[in-house]
Short mmCIF file of C-alpha atoms in Angstrom, two decimals:
data_model
loop_
_atom_site.label_atom_id
_atom_site.label_comp_id
_atom_site.label_asym_id
_atom_site.label_seq_id
_atom_site.Cartn_x
_atom_site.Cartn_y
_atom_site.Cartn_z
CA MET Y 1 47.38 23.00 27.80
CA GLN Y 2 48.74 21.05 24.85
CA THR Y 3 52.47 20.75 24.21
CA ILE Y 4 53.84 22.66 21.21
CA GLY Y 5 56.53 20.93 19.17
CA LEU Y 6 59.00 23.24 17.43
CA ILE Y 7 61.52 22.21 14.77
CA GLY Y 8 64.02 25.05 15.07
CA GLY Y 9 67.54 26.11 14.23
CA MET Y 10 66.84 27.50 10.75
CA SER Y 11 68.15 29.86 11.95
CA TRP Y 12 68.33 29.83 15.74
CA GLU Y 13 67.88 33.62 15.61
CA SER Y 14 64.28 33.26 14.50
CA SER Y 15 63.71 30.13 16.59
CA ALA Y 16 64.50 32.21 19.65
CA GLU Y 17 61.75 34.60 18.54
CA TYR Y 18 59.30 31.71 18.29
CA TYR Y 19 60.10 30.69 21.87
CA ARG Y 20 59.75 34.28 23.08
CA ILE Y 21 56.48 34.89 21.27
CA VAL Y 22 54.77 31.66 22.35
CA ASN Y 23 55.63 32.32 25.97
CA GLU Y 24 54.68 36.00 25.89
CA THR Y 25 51.39 35.08 24.21
CA VAL Y 26 50.57 32.38 26.75
CA LYS Y 27 51.29 34.82 29.57
CA ALA Y 28 49.08 37.46 27.95
CA ARG Y 29 46.22 34.99 27.45
CA LEU Y 30 46.38 33.16 30.79
CA SER Y 31 48.15 35.75 32.99
CA GLY Y 32 50.05 35.04 36.18
CA LEU Y 33 53.02 32.69 35.98
CA HIS Y 34 51.76 30.74 32.99
CA SER Y 35 54.21 29.83 30.25
CA ALA Y 36 54.05 27.57 27.20
CA GLN Y 37 54.58 23.82 27.26
CA VAL Y 38 57.15 23.42 24.49
CA VAL Y 39 59.36 20.69 23.08
CA LEU Y 40 62.07 22.15 20.84
CA TYR Y 41 64.39 20.21 18.53
CA SER Y 42 67.00 22.50 16.98
CA VAL Y 43 68.96 21.35 13.93
CA ASP Y 44 72.38 22.49 12.69
CA PHE Y 45 71.56 25.14 10.09
CA ALA Y 46 74.97 24.91 8.41
CA ALA Y 47 74.12 21.37 7.30
CA ILE Y 48 70.63 22.37 6.15
CA GLU Y 49 71.96 25.37 4.24
CA ARG Y 50 74.42 23.17 2.35
CA MET Y 51 71.60 20.83 1.40
CA GLN Y 52 69.47 23.73 0.20
CA PHE Y 53 72.08 25.07 -2.16
CA ALA Y 54 73.07 21.59 -3.34
CA GLY Y 55 69.44 20.81 -4.14
CA ALA Y 56 69.59 17.86 -1.74
CA TRP Y 57 65.99 18.28 -0.63
CA ASP Y 58 65.38 14.59 0.07
CA GLU Y 59 68.36 14.59 2.42
CA ALA Y 60 67.08 17.73 4.14
CA ALA Y 61 63.62 16.19 4.40
CA ALA Y 62 65.09 13.16 6.17
CA VAL Y 63 66.72 15.40 8.79
CA LEU Y 64 63.50 17.27 9.46
CA VAL Y 65 61.36 14.13 9.46
CA ASP Y 66 63.67 12.72 12.13
CA ALA Y 67 63.32 15.96 14.13
CA ALA Y 68 59.51 15.84 13.88
CA GLN Y 69 59.41 12.22 14.98
CA ARG Y 70 61.63 13.02 17.95
CA LEU Y 71 59.20 15.79 18.94
CA GLU Y 72 56.26 13.43 18.68
CA ARG Y 73 58.03 10.85 20.84
CA GLY Y 74 58.88 13.65 23.25
CA GLY Y 75 55.23 14.45 23.85
CA ALA Y 76 54.41 17.18 21.32
CA ASP Y 77 50.67 17.33 20.58
CA PHE Y 78 51.31 19.10 17.27
CA VAL Y 79 54.33 20.31 15.31
CA LEU Y 80 55.51 23.58 13.78
CA LEU Y 81 58.45 23.98 11.41
CA CYS Y 82 60.08 27.28 12.38
CA THR Y 83 61.10 28.34 8.88
CA ASN Y 84 59.28 29.23 5.67
CA THR Y 85 61.78 27.86 3.13
CA MET Y 86 61.91 24.35 4.52
CA HIS Y 87 58.15 24.00 4.11
CA LYS Y 88 59.27 22.75 0.71
CA VAL Y 89 59.53 19.40 2.49
CA ALA Y 90 56.39 19.81 4.61
CA PRO Y 91 54.56 16.96 2.81
CA GLN Y 92 57.27 14.50 3.85
CA ILE Y 93 57.07 15.67 7.45
CA MET Y 94 53.27 15.47 7.57
CA ALA Y 95 53.34 11.95 6.15
CA ALA Y 96 55.82 10.78 8.79
CA ILE Y 97 54.04 11.84 11.99
CA SER Y 98 50.64 11.08 13.49
CA VAL Y 99 50.17 14.41 15.29
CA PRO Y 100 48.96 17.54 13.42
CA PHE Y 101 51.40 19.73 11.51
CA ILE Y 102 50.57 23.45 11.31
CA HIS Y 103 51.71 24.73 7.91
CA ILE Y 104 53.01 28.29 8.21
CA ALA Y 105 51.23 29.48 5.06
CA ASP Y 106 47.74 28.56 6.29
CA PRO Y 107 47.36 30.87 9.33
CA THR Y 108 49.16 33.58 7.38
CA ALA Y 109 46.61 33.34 4.57
CA GLU Y 110 43.78 33.35 7.12
CA ARG Y 111 45.08 36.60 8.64
CA ILE Y 112 45.31 38.13 5.17
CA ALA Y 113 41.75 37.07 4.35
CA ALA Y 114 40.52 38.48 7.67
CA ALA Y 115 42.07 41.81 6.65
CA LYS Y 116 40.05 41.58 3.40
CA ILE Y 117 43.20 41.65 1.29
CA GLY Y 118 43.34 39.67 -1.93
CA THR Y 119 46.70 40.65 -3.43
CA VAL Y 120 49.92 40.36 -1.44
CA GLY Y 121 53.61 40.80 -2.02
CA LEU Y 122 55.88 37.98 -0.87
CA LEU Y 123 59.37 38.43 0.56
CA GLY Y 124 61.58 35.48 1.48
CA THR Y 125 64.47 33.41 0.25
CA LYS Y 126 64.72 32.84 -3.50
CA PHE Y 127 63.44 29.31 -2.88
CA THR Y 128 60.28 30.69 -1.30
CA MET Y 129 59.75 33.54 -3.77
CA GLU Y 130 60.51 31.59 -6.94
CA GLU Y 131 59.19 28.06 -6.36
CA ASP Y 132 55.59 26.92 -6.15
CA PHE Y 133 55.57 25.02 -2.85
CA TYR Y 134 54.70 28.21 -0.91
CA ARG Y 135 53.09 30.53 -3.45
CA GLY Y 136 51.04 27.64 -4.77
CA ARG Y 137 49.55 26.95 -1.37
CA LEU Y 138 48.60 30.62 -0.98
CA THR Y 139 46.96 30.74 -4.39
CA ASP Y 140 45.48 27.26 -4.77
CA ALA Y 141 44.31 26.67 -1.19
CA HIS Y 142 43.47 30.23 -0.21
CA GLY Y 143 42.75 32.12 -3.42
CA LEU Y 144 45.33 34.86 -2.92
CA GLN Y 145 47.06 36.69 -5.74
CA VAL Y 146 50.79 36.71 -4.93
CA ILE Y 147 53.31 39.19 -6.33
CA VAL Y 148 57.05 38.61 -5.96
CA PRO Y 149 59.87 41.12 -6.50
CA ASN Y 150 61.74 41.30 -9.79
CA ALA Y 151 64.90 39.22 -10.23
CA ALA Y 152 67.28 41.90 -8.98
CA ASP Y 153 65.15 42.62 -5.94
CA ARG Y 154 64.78 38.91 -5.18
CA GLN Y 155 68.56 38.63 -5.09
CA ILE Y 156 68.81 41.60 -2.69
CA VAL Y 157 66.20 40.14 -0.34
CA HIS Y 158 67.80 36.68 -0.46
CA ASP Y 159 71.37 37.89 0.10
CA ILE Y 160 70.42 40.00 3.11
CA ILE Y 161 68.74 36.97 4.69
CA TYR Y 162 71.70 34.62 4.24
CA ARG Y 163 74.56 37.08 4.71
CA GLU Y 164 73.10 39.08 7.59
CA LEU Y 165 69.83 38.11 9.23
CA VAL Y 166 70.56 34.43 9.90
CA LEU Y 167 73.75 35.64 11.59
CA GLY Y 168 71.83 38.13 13.74
CA ILE Y 169 73.20 41.12 11.79
CA VAL Y 170 70.70 43.97 11.38
CA ARG Y 171 71.86 46.91 9.27
CA GLU Y 172 70.01 50.16 8.57
CA GLU Y 173 71.24 50.03 4.98
CA SER Y 174 69.50 46.69 4.56
CA ARG Y 175 66.31 48.00 6.13
CA ALA Y 176 66.36 50.84 3.59
CA ALA Y 177 66.87 48.31 0.76
CA TYR Y 178 63.89 46.27 1.95
CA ARG Y 179 61.77 49.43 2.18
CA GLU Y 180 62.52 50.12 -1.48
CA VAL Y 181 61.65 46.56 -2.51
CA ILE Y 182 58.39 46.76 -0.55
CA ALA Y 183 57.51 50.09 -2.14
CA ARG Y 184 57.96 48.59 -5.61
CA LEU Y 185 55.66 45.68 -4.71
CA VAL Y 186 53.04 48.14 -3.47
CA ALA Y 187 53.36 50.07 -6.73
CA GLN Y 188 52.61 46.78 -8.54
CA GLY Y 189 49.37 46.40 -6.59
CA ALA Y 190 50.29 44.61 -3.37
CA GLN Y 191 47.76 45.48 -0.66
CA GLY Y 192 49.86 43.77 2.01
CA ILE Y 193 53.29 42.20 2.36
CA ILE Y 194 54.09 38.71 3.66
CA LEU Y 195 57.36 38.58 5.58
CA GLY Y 196 57.88 35.06 4.26
CA CYS Y 197 61.17 34.33 5.96
CA THR Y 198 61.19 33.95 9.72
CA GLU Y 199 64.24 36.24 10.08
CA ILE Y 200 62.77 39.23 8.20
CA MET Y 201 60.87 40.30 11.30
CA LEU Y 202 64.26 41.09 12.84
CA LEU Y 203 64.74 43.81 10.21
CA VAL Y 204 61.43 45.14 8.91
CA ARG Y 205 58.94 47.07 11.01
CA ASP Y 206 55.36 48.19 10.39
CA GLU Y 207 56.52 51.72 9.64
CA ASP Y 208 58.69 50.44 6.79
CA ALA Y 209 55.65 49.85 4.59
CA ALA Y 210 52.61 51.80 3.44
CA VAL Y 211 50.49 48.62 3.60
CA PRO Y 212 49.97 45.99 6.32
CA LEU Y 213 52.81 43.56 7.00
CA PHE Y 214 52.09 39.90 7.78
CA ASP Y 215 54.89 38.53 9.95
CA THR Y 216 54.83 34.76 9.48
CA THR Y 217 56.91 34.16 12.61
CA ARG Y 218 54.45 35.92 14.89
CA ILE Y 219 51.37 34.58 13.12
CA HIS Y 220 52.65 31.00 13.27
CA ALA Y 221 53.62 31.26 16.93
CA GLU Y 222 50.35 32.88 17.96
CA THR Y 223 48.41 30.21 16.09
CA ALA Y 224 50.30 27.55 18.02
CA VAL Y 225 49.33 29.16 21.32
CA ALA Y 226 45.67 29.39 20.32
CA ARG Y 227 45.67 25.67 19.58
CA ALA Y 228 47.60 24.79 22.72
CA ILE Y 229 45.22 26.58 25.07
CA GLY Y 230 42.07 25.70 23.14
CA GLU Y 231 41.16 29.14 21.87
CA LYS Y 232 38.78 29.34 18.95
CA LYS Y 233 39.88 31.20 15.81
#
């Protein structure tokens, strides 16, 4: 079994889900007392969040590059970044390590293609929904058509992430708000919805949408397990 390297802490709420999912998946695949071989480096999200909103992306990249290099030195055979938004600095991370880096958008796009879906709605932070580093990879590398919520809905989705979900707060009122945003994306033609922030899976369930949901946290974690145990796609 290969060792999975996880850059976590953004937030620790979703990083805990990564750890749970990779171990549950290894147990399901290998049975018995098997669990995942994992090296986890968890950063201080308060510092990262300040860098995000200050636009200090080079500074944030340096923190995550250091984390990735620590994982590589610690024996990780490949690295995952346990957040969608910070994939904005994925190129810097990939350039700084010699082990593979599994970009969260790639296995997500592969799952969408396997479901024969070509148009998807994207939920996430405003950084993820509005900038090209994530949407561009989905469209340019995988040929997907990506729809994002309108400006007001993007603000709702973003605020619930930062004011509630990263703090482990799950409110029924917020679930209802997300359901309405999802319904509007479906009305615009979305055949599926990407939960493009690793905390959204804490709030939104399959029954909250009339179309398939693609949970990036679970997809990313399951992809890591498949690689670690040598499963073919």
